Amino acid sequence: MKNTIAQSLFGTTALVLGLVASSSALAADAEAPTAMESADAGPIIVTGHGLADSPATVAYDVETIARDELVSSASGRIEDVLASVAGFQQFRRSDSRSSNPSAQGATLRALGGNASSRALVLLDGVPVSNPFFGYVPFTALAPERLSSVRVTRGGGAGAFGSGAISGTIELMSAGPETLGAFSGTALVNDRGGTQGSVSTAQTLGKGFIVAGVQWDRGQGFWTTPKDQRVDASARAAYESLSGSLRAVAPLGETLEIQASALVYDDQRTLRFEDADSSASGQQASLRLVGRGEWQFDVLGYVQAQDFSNRVISSTRFVRALEQIKTPTLATGGKFELRPPVGADHVLRLGADIRLVGGHLAEAPYSTFTGQQTAFRRAGGDQSDLGLFLEDDWTLGNLVLTAGARADRWTIRNGFYRELDSQGSLSQDTRHPDRSGWDGSFRGGALWTVSPAIRLRAAAYTSLRLPTLNELYRPFVVFPVTTNANADLAPEKLRGYEAGVELTPAEGLRLAVTAFDNKVKNAIANVTLDATTRQRQNVDAIRARGIEATAALTVGTVSFDGSLAWTDAKVEAQGIQAALDGMRPSQVPRLAASATLGWRPRAGWHLAATLRHVGKQYEDDQETDALPAATTLDAFAQVPLAGPLALILRGENLFDETIVTRNQSGSMDLGTPRTLWAGFRVEI
């Protein structure tokens, strides 16, 4: 896989370098890539991002994570950074070193219940979630390569809005003005694990090119409690490698082209020897941004991803299932147009499309004989064509926004095929094709009462298609099997929210949002008996709650805090009536974090983060609890000489016991106390 990554990067580098060189030749020479003057043509602006935010962006519940926060987490992982945003959660509490990749969905607003993402995650405008499973490849998203992250909670109706049923997480890559010519980090932890990253950003004519590589490796920690370990138990060993390449060049005064590539490979071992998983992917995108009188944003992308997993019996400790491969291909893009309709009016018109095809190949094994007992394949295709419109008006201190989206979706070519141990066909099921049109809407208002007070309100609907994984792939967390369901209906969201933002003094910001969100036909892992679950549509998951944030800066000291309190319940009847009123699995009632930072002088940065996650339940029946956990993390950057700085990090300094899985007392644990030390160079 490492050779594949190197070859992919080399080929893309040649392509992008040629693109940048030829594009830069179209414009006059300049001194900097971000604000340049041409004697003949006037200013040429190269940003590396999409079109500017519309005035109504802040009418919704938005939090922005700045670069300083991105590069100062205790773990160096993006999911740890996002955990400081009120309402963000993964399906399990594990990070991307010690969980199965397929369990790493991203969700906001306590709308959980299974491992698929209900939040839309974008990297420079491109959806990054695995097209088959819906999980986010967190190990591929290095915080050091980002300039900022914006989290918008609540359903979306704009581009790719069909994936934004609980919100949108937008990751923006950094350019030369942020990264400098060269930066690198190398760290080691107290268990011998290593983490290293290198990035370079170079100007080429009036454009620029950025390349980065990150490599993590370690023997990991014991996820199995000491009193439950057996001879076959293993540490959560991991090795991940990701590389990215990005180039931006002007094609004229107001026209910019952007090309990006991302490749990654992630290997993990969980609970038992040989219980290995592998996730890999390659993606590339091309984007054309026009900032003239008629503004436009055209984006196209392709993604190829794969996943494999070996399930080990927890009673006989031998192979029970080999999930050999899950190759998936997704292609898509968007077109957005902003016609010139006036200084106080922004109109967005556009369309997007996403095409997905994938299948699994797996083989069950007898835990007594060790022989393969069958061979299975299952999968299908999906498509989603969206047409969207959004209109923003600024009327003095009042900003109004309204948007609509129509989705034409299809689910096609679904199949399940099984051969017995002799190679004879034992089952061949073809699932009927389905399609439909669905509309979604959102609207909001922002009223600036005074420089210190802003009030906002919003309402929205949204749509999420079941993933191919939910439709066709069963999975096993031994001894529990969760079966797929090819008849799943799309989820549909209805939500309302209202908030207030206060800036009563310089350096102080307070924000509170109350929300009521309801997902109809919510897909959940429903218990059928002691060892069997199935993905089913329940009537609804309703989440009502409060999200609060606070930020204070006094001289060299800063404080950032967030809190999410959510009353989330399942609404069910008929054969699912026993679930009515239950909290969705893996959803806490309370989550909070607070970060205290100090920058005594230039180059210094000291920070500590206290984080609390309330009690969760492993299952839909509320029988197996995951106790509340409170952790303390720390980060320190101390300048040494010139561009060299000492980096010290500490995860879970209290060594809190974090239960991430509990099935009738069989448990997995999260990250114990972990200490890191190393160096950072920035030139």
XYZ file of C-alpha atoms in Angstrom:
683
model
C 0.000 0.000 0.000
C 2.863 2.405 0.757
C 4.141 1.917 -2.813
C 0.642 2.659 -4.119
C 0.538 5.861 -2.086
C 3.933 6.948 -3.359
C 2.962 6.210 -6.972
C -0.341 8.043 -6.616
C 1.357 11.084 -5.118
C 4.090 11.072 -7.776
C 1.626 10.885 -10.649
C -0.643 13.545 -9.195
C 2.341 15.774 -8.407
C 3.424 15.732 -12.056
C -0.106 16.543 -13.207
C -0.652 19.337 -10.710
C 2.785 20.891 -11.216
C 2.111 21.056 -14.937
C -1.306 22.574 -14.277
C 0.075 25.229 -11.949
C 2.983 26.107 -14.209
C 0.814 26.535 -17.289
C -1.883 28.408 -15.382
C 0.584 30.779 -13.738
C 2.005 31.635 -17.138
C -1.320 33.257 -17.984
C -0.828 35.981 -15.360
C 1.939 38.499 -14.722
C 4.663 37.896 -12.146
C 3.808 38.708 -8.532
C 5.409 38.705 -5.126
C 2.838 36.722 -3.135
C 0.124 34.192 -3.985
C -2.606 35.665 -1.841
C -2.857 39.341 -2.823
C -0.995 40.147 -6.036
C -0.923 43.090 -8.425
C -0.675 42.939 -12.206
C 0.309 46.095 -14.054
C -2.088 45.281 -16.880
C -4.910 43.358 -15.265
C -5.219 44.694 -11.720
C -5.311 42.559 -8.581
C -5.305 38.767 -8.825
C -6.476 37.038 -5.661
C -5.629 33.389 -4.997
C -7.262 31.974 -1.855
C -7.377 28.210 -2.315
C -10.957 28.165 -1.009
C -14.431 28.369 -2.474
C -16.669 31.390 -2.777
C -17.020 33.735 0.170
C -19.531 32.861 2.878
C -22.981 34.272 2.376
C -24.221 36.838 4.947
C -26.693 34.320 6.364
C -24.080 31.732 7.343
C -24.186 32.979 10.925
C -27.990 32.699 11.051
C -27.405 29.042 11.864
C -25.649 27.449 14.849
C -22.019 27.790 13.741
C -18.742 27.181 15.586
C -15.317 27.810 14.041
C -12.135 26.068 15.193
C -9.045 28.164 14.501
C -5.661 26.812 13.472
C -4.118 27.321 16.925
C -6.681 24.915 18.372
C -6.186 22.408 15.549
C -2.457 21.979 16.171
C -2.569 21.927 19.972
C -4.672 18.863 20.806
C -3.281 16.249 23.183
C -3.625 13.409 20.677
C -2.860 15.202 17.435
C -6.052 13.766 15.916
C -8.903 15.626 14.304
C -11.637 13.726 16.154
C -10.109 14.915 19.437
C -10.281 18.519 18.212
C -13.906 18.120 17.118
C -14.831 16.639 20.502
C -14.524 20.142 21.959
C -17.534 21.266 19.906
C -20.769 20.906 21.845
C -22.888 18.159 20.339
C -20.203 16.360 18.297
C -19.853 12.624 18.818
C -18.720 9.439 17.161
C -20.654 6.212 17.505
C -18.165 5.029 20.137
C -15.853 6.912 22.481
C -12.755 5.305 20.958
C -10.365 7.381 18.865
C -9.025 6.451 15.437
C -6.225 4.309 16.868
C -8.353 1.931 18.907
C -11.702 1.461 17.194
C -12.894 -0.373 14.133
C -12.860 2.161 11.255
C -16.437 1.248 10.298
C -17.658 2.531 13.700
C -16.340 6.060 13.193
C -19.380 7.942 12.006
C -19.692 11.642 12.837
C -22.957 12.936 14.263
C -24.236 16.133 15.886
C -27.277 16.928 18.000
C -27.433 13.476 19.704
C -29.060 11.951 16.617
C -27.117 8.700 16.926
C -28.253 5.102 17.080
C -25.845 3.482 14.634
C -22.347 4.044 13.249
C -23.212 5.883 10.011
C -22.475 9.607 9.816
C -25.482 11.863 10.083
C -23.227 14.893 9.660
C -21.813 15.895 6.272
C -17.995 16.124 6.452
C -16.305 18.143 3.689
C -12.619 18.678 2.926
C -12.271 21.724 0.670
C -15.829 21.160 -0.486
C -15.478 17.405 -1.169
C -17.473 14.846 0.905
C -14.957 12.544 2.612
C -17.114 9.946 4.382
C -16.674 6.388 3.138
C -19.366 5.970 0.439
C -20.208 2.378 1.455
C -20.194 2.610 5.269
C -20.668 6.283 6.032
C -17.676 6.384 8.398
C -15.134 9.231 8.370
C -11.466 8.334 7.647
C -10.185 10.445 10.524
C -6.591 9.200 10.221
C -6.407 10.728 6.727
C -7.391 14.195 7.972
C -4.256 15.585 9.611
C -4.968 18.736 11.677
C -1.544 20.179 10.737
C -2.689 20.455 7.113
C -5.797 22.527 7.941
C -6.320 26.263 8.387
C -9.702 26.054 10.136
C -12.809 23.929 10.691
C -16.374 25.193 10.675
C -19.142 23.182 12.312
C -22.752 24.039 11.479
C -25.298 22.195 13.580
C -28.733 21.501 12.127
C -29.965 20.144 8.814
C -28.659 21.482 5.516
C -30.339 22.204 2.190
C -27.496 23.553 0.036
C -24.851 21.650 -1.918
C -24.621 17.981 -0.835
C -27.348 18.824 1.671
C -28.836 15.329 1.531
C -25.954 14.168 3.740
C -26.295 16.956 6.297
C -29.129 15.598 8.388
C -27.549 16.648 11.713
C -25.144 19.311 10.451
C -22.051 20.037 8.385
C -18.353 19.875 9.286
C -16.230 21.848 6.803
C -12.451 21.373 6.860
C -10.374 24.015 5.044
C -6.825 23.213 3.955
C -4.014 25.605 4.809
C -1.928 27.495 2.270
C 1.579 28.993 2.294
C 0.512 32.005 4.352
C -0.369 29.592 7.192
C 2.066 26.708 6.776
C 5.205 28.545 5.759
C 7.792 26.946 3.489
C 8.341 23.880 5.668
C 6.961 22.410 8.877
C 7.477 19.097 10.572
C 6.608 17.325 13.809
C 8.069 14.173 15.357
C 6.832 12.713 18.669
C 7.076 9.504 20.685
C 4.836 8.350 23.535
C 5.467 6.378 26.714
C 4.460 3.093 25.007
C 6.877 3.573 22.120
C 4.260 4.836 19.673
C 5.410 7.427 17.153
C 3.728 10.223 15.251
C 5.395 12.253 12.534
C 4.287 14.719 9.899
C 5.961 16.855 7.259
C 4.470 19.512 5.019
C 5.813 21.992 2.525
C 4.138 24.937 0.831
C 5.756 26.611 -2.144
C 4.682 29.471 -4.387
C 4.817 28.770 -8.108
C 4.310 31.907 -10.130
C 1.076 33.371 -8.838
C -0.149 30.031 -7.524
C 1.056 27.639 -4.891
C 1.454 23.971 -4.160
C 1.198 22.238 -0.784
C 2.243 18.665 -0.013
C 2.058 16.782 3.271
C 2.619 13.337 4.744
C 1.670 11.956 8.171
C 2.726 8.585 9.607
C 1.510 7.142 12.925
C 2.566 3.822 14.368
C 2.389 2.089 17.751
C 1.804 -1.117 19.664
C -1.201 0.578 21.245
C -2.762 -0.035 24.645
C -4.851 -2.826 26.129
C -8.486 -2.217 25.222
C -9.506 -5.337 27.164
C -9.750 -4.895 30.961
C -7.016 -6.778 32.816
C -9.435 -9.209 34.488
C -10.930 -10.175 31.079
C -7.714 -10.805 29.159
C -6.831 -14.209 27.795
C -3.796 -15.566 25.997
C -5.256 -14.408 22.682
C -5.830 -10.822 23.863
C -3.839 -8.168 22.051
C -3.044 -4.496 22.301
C -4.735 -2.079 19.904
C -1.779 -1.874 17.529
C -2.064 0.628 14.689
C -0.185 2.008 11.705
C -1.563 4.730 9.461
C -0.064 6.689 6.602
C -1.660 9.534 4.681
C -0.416 11.893 2.014
C -1.983 14.930 0.416
C -1.165 17.203 -2.482
C -2.898 20.427 -3.368
C -2.255 23.087 -5.980
C -3.923 26.425 -6.691
C -3.350 28.741 -9.645
C -5.012 31.801 -11.198
C -6.403 31.619 -14.716
C -7.041 35.355 -14.851
C -8.096 38.255 -12.653
C -11.098 36.530 -11.106
C -10.721 32.880 -12.072
C -8.922 30.262 -9.970
C -8.317 26.541 -10.435
C -7.670 24.123 -7.560
C -6.517 20.512 -7.745
C -6.270 18.140 -4.775
C -5.325 14.541 -4.077
C -5.518 12.496 -0.874
C -4.335 8.933 -0.284
C -4.274 6.924 2.933
C -3.805 3.478 4.422
C -4.842 2.480 7.957
C -4.099 -0.855 9.696
C -5.414 -1.745 13.165
C -5.666 -4.711 15.532
C -8.511 -4.848 18.058
C -8.985 -7.043 21.140
C -7.440 -10.294 19.857
C -4.396 -11.425 17.908
C -5.165 -11.439 14.175
C -8.351 -9.386 14.656
C -7.033 -7.015 12.011
C -8.806 -4.330 10.028
C -7.645 -2.306 7.072
C -9.047 0.868 5.528
C -7.534 2.546 2.504
C -8.531 5.155 -0.008
C -7.555 7.494 -2.791
C -9.417 10.568 -3.931
C -8.825 13.454 -6.312
C -10.756 16.617 -7.091
C -10.660 19.542 -9.482
C -12.334 22.856 -8.705
C -12.879 26.049 -10.703
C -13.849 29.177 -8.775
C -14.936 32.396 -10.450
C -15.069 35.588 -8.371
C -16.196 38.017 -11.055
C -19.545 39.723 -11.416
C -21.186 36.356 -12.065
C -19.616 34.188 -9.363
C -19.477 30.416 -9.741
C -17.983 27.304 -8.144
C -17.584 24.095 -10.181
C -16.253 20.991 -8.438
C -15.694 17.391 -9.533
C -14.241 14.483 -7.577
C -13.593 10.748 -7.594
C -13.058 8.458 -4.572
C -11.927 4.844 -4.395
C -11.971 3.189 -0.979
C -11.614 -0.302 0.461
C -12.105 -1.986 3.829
C -11.316 -5.422 5.233
C -11.799 -6.957 8.656
C -11.173 -10.255 10.447
C -13.530 -11.308 13.240
C -12.108 -13.525 15.982
C -14.384 -15.680 18.141
C -14.408 -14.453 21.739
C -14.971 -18.019 23.005
C -12.561 -20.111 20.907
C -10.236 -17.258 19.817
C -9.964 -18.404 16.226
C -11.115 -16.801 12.997
C -14.895 -16.714 12.670
C -15.332 -14.385 9.705
C -13.067 -12.904 7.060
C -14.450 -9.722 5.541
C -12.058 -9.905 2.617
C -12.685 -6.601 0.872
C -15.265 -3.882 0.359
C -14.242 -1.979 -2.784
C -16.274 1.180 -3.305
C -16.187 3.873 -5.973
C -17.853 7.273 -5.710
C -17.895 10.079 -8.242
C -19.633 13.388 -7.977
C -19.541 17.119 -8.181
C -21.425 20.354 -7.875
C -22.122 23.555 -9.762
C -23.069 26.766 -7.964
C -23.897 30.117 -9.556
C -24.288 33.494 -7.827
C -25.728 36.090 -10.234
C -25.214 39.819 -9.537
C -28.469 40.769 -7.793
C -27.284 43.625 -5.578
C -24.887 44.399 -2.746
C -27.364 43.402 -0.022
C -28.670 40.324 -1.784
C -26.939 36.968 -2.376
C -28.674 34.369 -4.563
C -27.207 30.857 -4.853
C -28.394 28.467 -7.561
C -26.900 25.076 -8.217
C -26.904 21.330 -8.533
C -24.865 18.457 -7.173
C -24.600 14.758 -7.884
C -23.106 11.752 -6.106
C -22.879 8.262 -7.628
C -21.836 5.320 -5.437
C -21.236 1.662 -6.188
C -19.750 -0.944 -3.876
C -19.907 -4.512 -2.651
C -18.480 -6.732 0.045
C -16.806 -10.111 -0.229
C -16.601 -12.201 2.923
C -16.090 -15.765 4.085
C -17.362 -17.317 7.353
C -15.232 -20.005 9.010
C -16.041 -22.852 11.363
C -14.522 -22.105 14.762
C -14.217 -25.865 15.356
C -12.593 -27.075 12.128
C -11.055 -23.826 10.931
C -12.474 -24.503 7.459
C -14.271 -21.959 5.308
C -17.997 -22.701 5.316
C -19.271 -20.291 2.664
C -18.455 -17.338 0.433
C -20.695 -14.284 0.273
C -21.004 -11.174 -1.843
C -23.469 -8.326 -1.400
C -23.788 -4.741 -2.519
C -25.461 -2.322 -4.882
C -25.507 1.180 -6.339
C -26.902 4.532 -5.257
C -27.271 7.951 -6.792
C -28.418 11.344 -5.569
C -29.021 14.338 -7.828
C -29.780 17.535 -5.925
C -31.048 20.898 -7.168
C -30.720 23.741 -4.690
C -31.536 27.421 -4.306
C -30.761 29.770 -1.433
C -31.574 33.463 -1.135
C -30.092 35.843 1.456
C -31.194 39.430 2.129
C -29.511 42.013 4.348
C -32.012 44.621 5.540
C -30.128 46.917 7.881
C -29.579 44.986 11.114
C -31.697 42.068 9.908
C -30.445 39.205 7.718
C -33.003 36.812 6.244
C -32.263 33.555 4.434
C -34.353 30.838 2.822
C -33.334 27.798 0.816
C -34.884 24.818 -0.911
C -33.513 21.569 -2.278
C -34.980 18.771 -4.404
C -33.308 15.339 -4.420
C -33.796 12.636 -7.021
C -32.395 9.476 -5.449
C -32.077 5.872 -6.577
C -31.118 2.589 -4.894
C -30.329 -0.010 -7.562
C -28.784 -3.382 -8.307
C -28.926 -4.602 -4.723
C -27.935 -8.229 -4.365
C -26.885 -10.947 -1.925
C -25.186 -14.089 -3.216
C -23.798 -17.011 -1.197
C -21.854 -20.097 -2.196
C -21.513 -23.096 0.113
C -18.217 -24.726 1.074
C -18.296 -26.784 -2.147
C -18.691 -23.709 -4.352
C -22.346 -24.376 -5.178
C -24.814 -21.490 -5.214
C -26.939 -21.664 -2.047
C -28.631 -18.254 -2.162
C -29.027 -15.608 -4.857
C -31.257 -12.684 -3.897
C -31.883 -9.655 -6.079
C -33.443 -6.683 -4.334
C -35.892 -4.482 -6.256
C -34.712 -1.073 -7.478
C -36.159 1.977 -5.752
C -36.205 5.706 -6.506
C -37.949 8.880 -5.476
C -38.042 12.656 -5.247
C -37.774 14.403 -1.890
C -37.770 18.089 -1.047
C -36.073 19.817 1.868
C -36.045 23.401 3.056
C -34.329 25.680 5.499
C -34.730 29.278 6.550
C -33.334 31.565 9.190
C -33.048 35.092 10.496
C -30.281 37.004 12.272
C -31.075 40.267 14.076
C -28.219 42.398 15.363
C -29.972 44.143 18.240
C -26.804 46.004 19.216
C -23.049 45.484 18.884
C -23.297 43.255 21.965
C -26.440 41.236 21.174
C -27.434 39.089 18.203
C -30.548 36.954 18.037
C -31.128 34.180 15.514
C -33.702 31.540 14.652
C -33.859 28.800 12.032
C -36.010 25.922 10.812
C -35.072 23.144 8.406
C -35.768 19.734 6.948
C -33.288 17.295 5.442
C -32.833 13.791 3.994
C -30.357 10.916 4.395
C -30.300 7.784 2.286
C -29.426 4.500 4.016
C -25.855 3.528 3.209
C -24.979 0.423 1.219
C -23.581 -0.936 4.487
C -26.916 -0.519 6.272
C -28.799 -1.995 3.335
C -26.647 -5.006 2.497
C -23.764 -5.715 4.927
C -24.244 -7.603 8.220
C -21.493 -7.284 10.810
C -20.352 -9.130 13.914
C -19.028 -7.824 17.220
C -18.781 -11.316 18.642
C -21.078 -12.794 19.884
C -23.655 -10.281 18.573
C -24.553 -10.269 14.871
C -26.226 -7.175 13.385
C -28.071 -7.973 10.161
C -28.559 -5.627 7.217
C -31.967 -4.634 5.849
C -32.444 -4.012 2.120
C -35.884 -2.457 2.715
C -34.708 0.528 4.771
C -36.411 3.826 3.953
C -34.557 7.187 3.844
C -34.347 9.191 7.050
C -36.095 12.575 7.109
C -35.312 15.399 9.531
C -37.465 18.232 10.822
C -35.812 20.764 13.107
C -36.149 24.150 14.793
C -33.700 26.218 16.808
C -33.257 29.659 18.352
C -30.185 31.265 19.838
C -28.600 34.342 21.305
C -25.005 35.544 20.990
C -23.590 38.038 23.476
C -20.348 40.019 23.374
C -20.771 42.108 26.524
C -17.090 43.063 26.703
C -14.009 42.989 24.548
C -12.624 39.451 24.372
C -15.789 37.831 25.774
C -18.309 35.872 23.706
C -21.260 33.822 24.949
C -23.730 31.843 22.844
C -26.726 29.654 23.710
C -28.911 27.654 21.311
C -32.096 25.757 22.081
C -33.131 23.161 19.501
C -35.776 20.580 18.709
C -34.822 18.016 16.030
C -36.756 14.961 14.933
C -35.560 12.261 12.519
C -38.408 10.216 11.071
C -37.671 6.666 9.882
C -34.465 6.783 11.944
C -32.214 3.803 11.223
C -31.171 2.012 14.404
C -29.641 -1.316 15.402
C -32.728 -2.988 16.902
C -32.326 -5.954 19.260
C -34.147 -9.121 18.180
C -32.679 -11.540 20.735
C -29.597 -11.987 22.913
C -27.205 -12.432 19.979
C -29.033 -10.826 17.051
C -29.823 -7.272 15.997
C -31.095 -5.819 12.745
C -30.993 -2.406 11.193
C -34.559 -1.124 11.142
C -36.432 2.135 10.667
C -37.957 3.213 13.965
C -40.714 5.789 13.886
C -38.402 8.598 14.965
C -35.566 9.818 17.132
C -36.390 13.155 18.766
C -33.648 15.255 20.320
C -34.339 18.446 22.258
C -31.686 20.320 24.113
C -29.377 23.223 24.807
C -25.941 23.960 23.346
C -23.800 26.636 24.967
C -20.363 28.050 24.235
C -18.164 30.608 25.970
C -14.896 32.232 24.901
C -12.824 34.679 26.921
C -9.448 36.250 26.206
C -7.688 38.370 28.812
C -4.199 39.371 27.779
C -2.203 36.170 27.271
C -4.837 33.905 28.861
C -7.767 32.358 26.999
C -10.728 30.173 27.931
C -13.013 28.198 25.614
C -15.910 26.122 26.868
C -18.819 24.190 25.382
C -21.745 22.246 26.773
C -24.471 20.144 25.184
C -27.436 18.875 27.184
C -29.821 16.756 25.122
C -32.985 14.848 25.867
C -32.963 12.287 23.034
C -35.649 9.610 22.838
C -36.824 6.939 20.444
C -40.442 7.084 19.311
C -41.681 3.619 18.374
C -44.823 1.538 18.243
C -46.057 -1.854 17.071
C -43.403 -4.578 17.272
C -40.851 -1.917 18.316
C -43.049 -0.504 21.085
C -40.576 -1.641 23.760
C -38.144 0.998 22.471
C -40.570 3.895 22.931
C -39.033 6.490 25.247
C -35.606 4.839 25.271
C -32.466 6.861 24.684
C -30.721 5.995 21.387
C -27.665 3.794 21.840
C -24.315 5.539 22.396
C -25.984 8.937 23.007
C -25.036 10.824 26.215
C -27.404 13.246 27.899
C -24.574 15.622 28.832
C -21.246 16.441 27.195
C -18.990 19.350 28.090
C -15.445 20.566 27.620
C -13.333 23.498 28.804
C -9.909 24.575 27.577
C -7.642 27.012 29.420
C -4.749 28.405 27.399
C -1.768 30.643 28.160
C 0.678 32.286 25.768
C 3.206 34.025 28.003
C 5.390 35.114 25.075
C 5.899 34.599 21.355
C 6.107 30.923 20.376
C 4.893 29.632 23.744
C 1.594 27.842 24.119
C 0.336 26.024 27.205
C -3.178 24.535 27.310
C -5.267 22.114 29.361
C -8.632 20.621 28.369
C -11.131 19.126 30.818
C -13.782 17.022 29.085
C -16.837 15.194 30.444
C -19.099 12.714 28.631
C -22.181 11.481 30.424
C -23.506 7.942 30.732
C -24.382 6.180 27.486
C -25.986 2.842 26.668
C -24.430 0.193 24.456
C -27.740 -1.021 23.087
C -31.241 0.130 22.256
C -32.683 -1.686 25.304
C -30.697 0.402 27.853
C -29.387 -2.792 29.468
C -25.606 -2.260 29.160
C -24.358 1.073 30.451
C -21.182 2.952 29.578
C -20.391 4.997 32.703
C -19.732 8.729 32.540
C -16.088 9.690 32.063
C -14.111 12.851 32.821
C -10.672 13.343 31.296
C -7.911 15.944 31.469
C -5.601 16.595 28.511
C -2.626 18.947 28.295
C -0.440 20.511 25.612
C 2.757 22.554 25.766
C 4.878 24.180 23.088
C 8.162 25.697 24.253
C 10.524 27.475 21.799
C 14.100 26.165 21.912
C 16.213 27.770 19.208
C 15.253 29.419 15.950
C 12.428 27.452 14.289
C 12.726 24.491 16.713
C 10.209 24.007 19.538
C 9.678 21.327 22.192
C 6.235 19.700 22.167
C 4.784 17.937 25.231
C 1.334 16.353 25.237
C -0.662 14.393 27.766
C -3.857 12.425 27.116
C -6.201 11.416 29.947
C -3.829 12.565 32.670
C -6.225 11.334 35.381
C -6.004 7.859 33.795
C -9.808 7.715 33.848
C -11.366 4.376 32.893
C -13.283 5.014 29.668
C -15.642 2.182 28.738
C -16.221 2.223 24.976
C -18.134 -1.069 24.617
C -20.138 -3.130 27.092
C -21.980 -6.236 25.947
C -23.269 -8.038 29.026
C -20.072 -7.199 30.906
C -17.632 -7.893 28.057
C -15.887 -4.542 27.751
C -13.519 -2.483 25.663
C -11.672 0.510 27.067
C -10.596 3.850 25.601
C -7.304 5.711 25.743
C -5.515 5.460 29.125
C -2.987 8.025 30.340
C -0.586 8.632 27.455
C 2.404 10.986 27.477
C 4.031 12.385 24.338
C 7.242 14.323 23.761
C 8.891 15.563 20.602
C 9.811 18.508 18.438
C 8.193 20.824 15.912
C 10.011 22.790 13.220
C 8.404 25.669 11.332
C 10.293 27.637 8.709
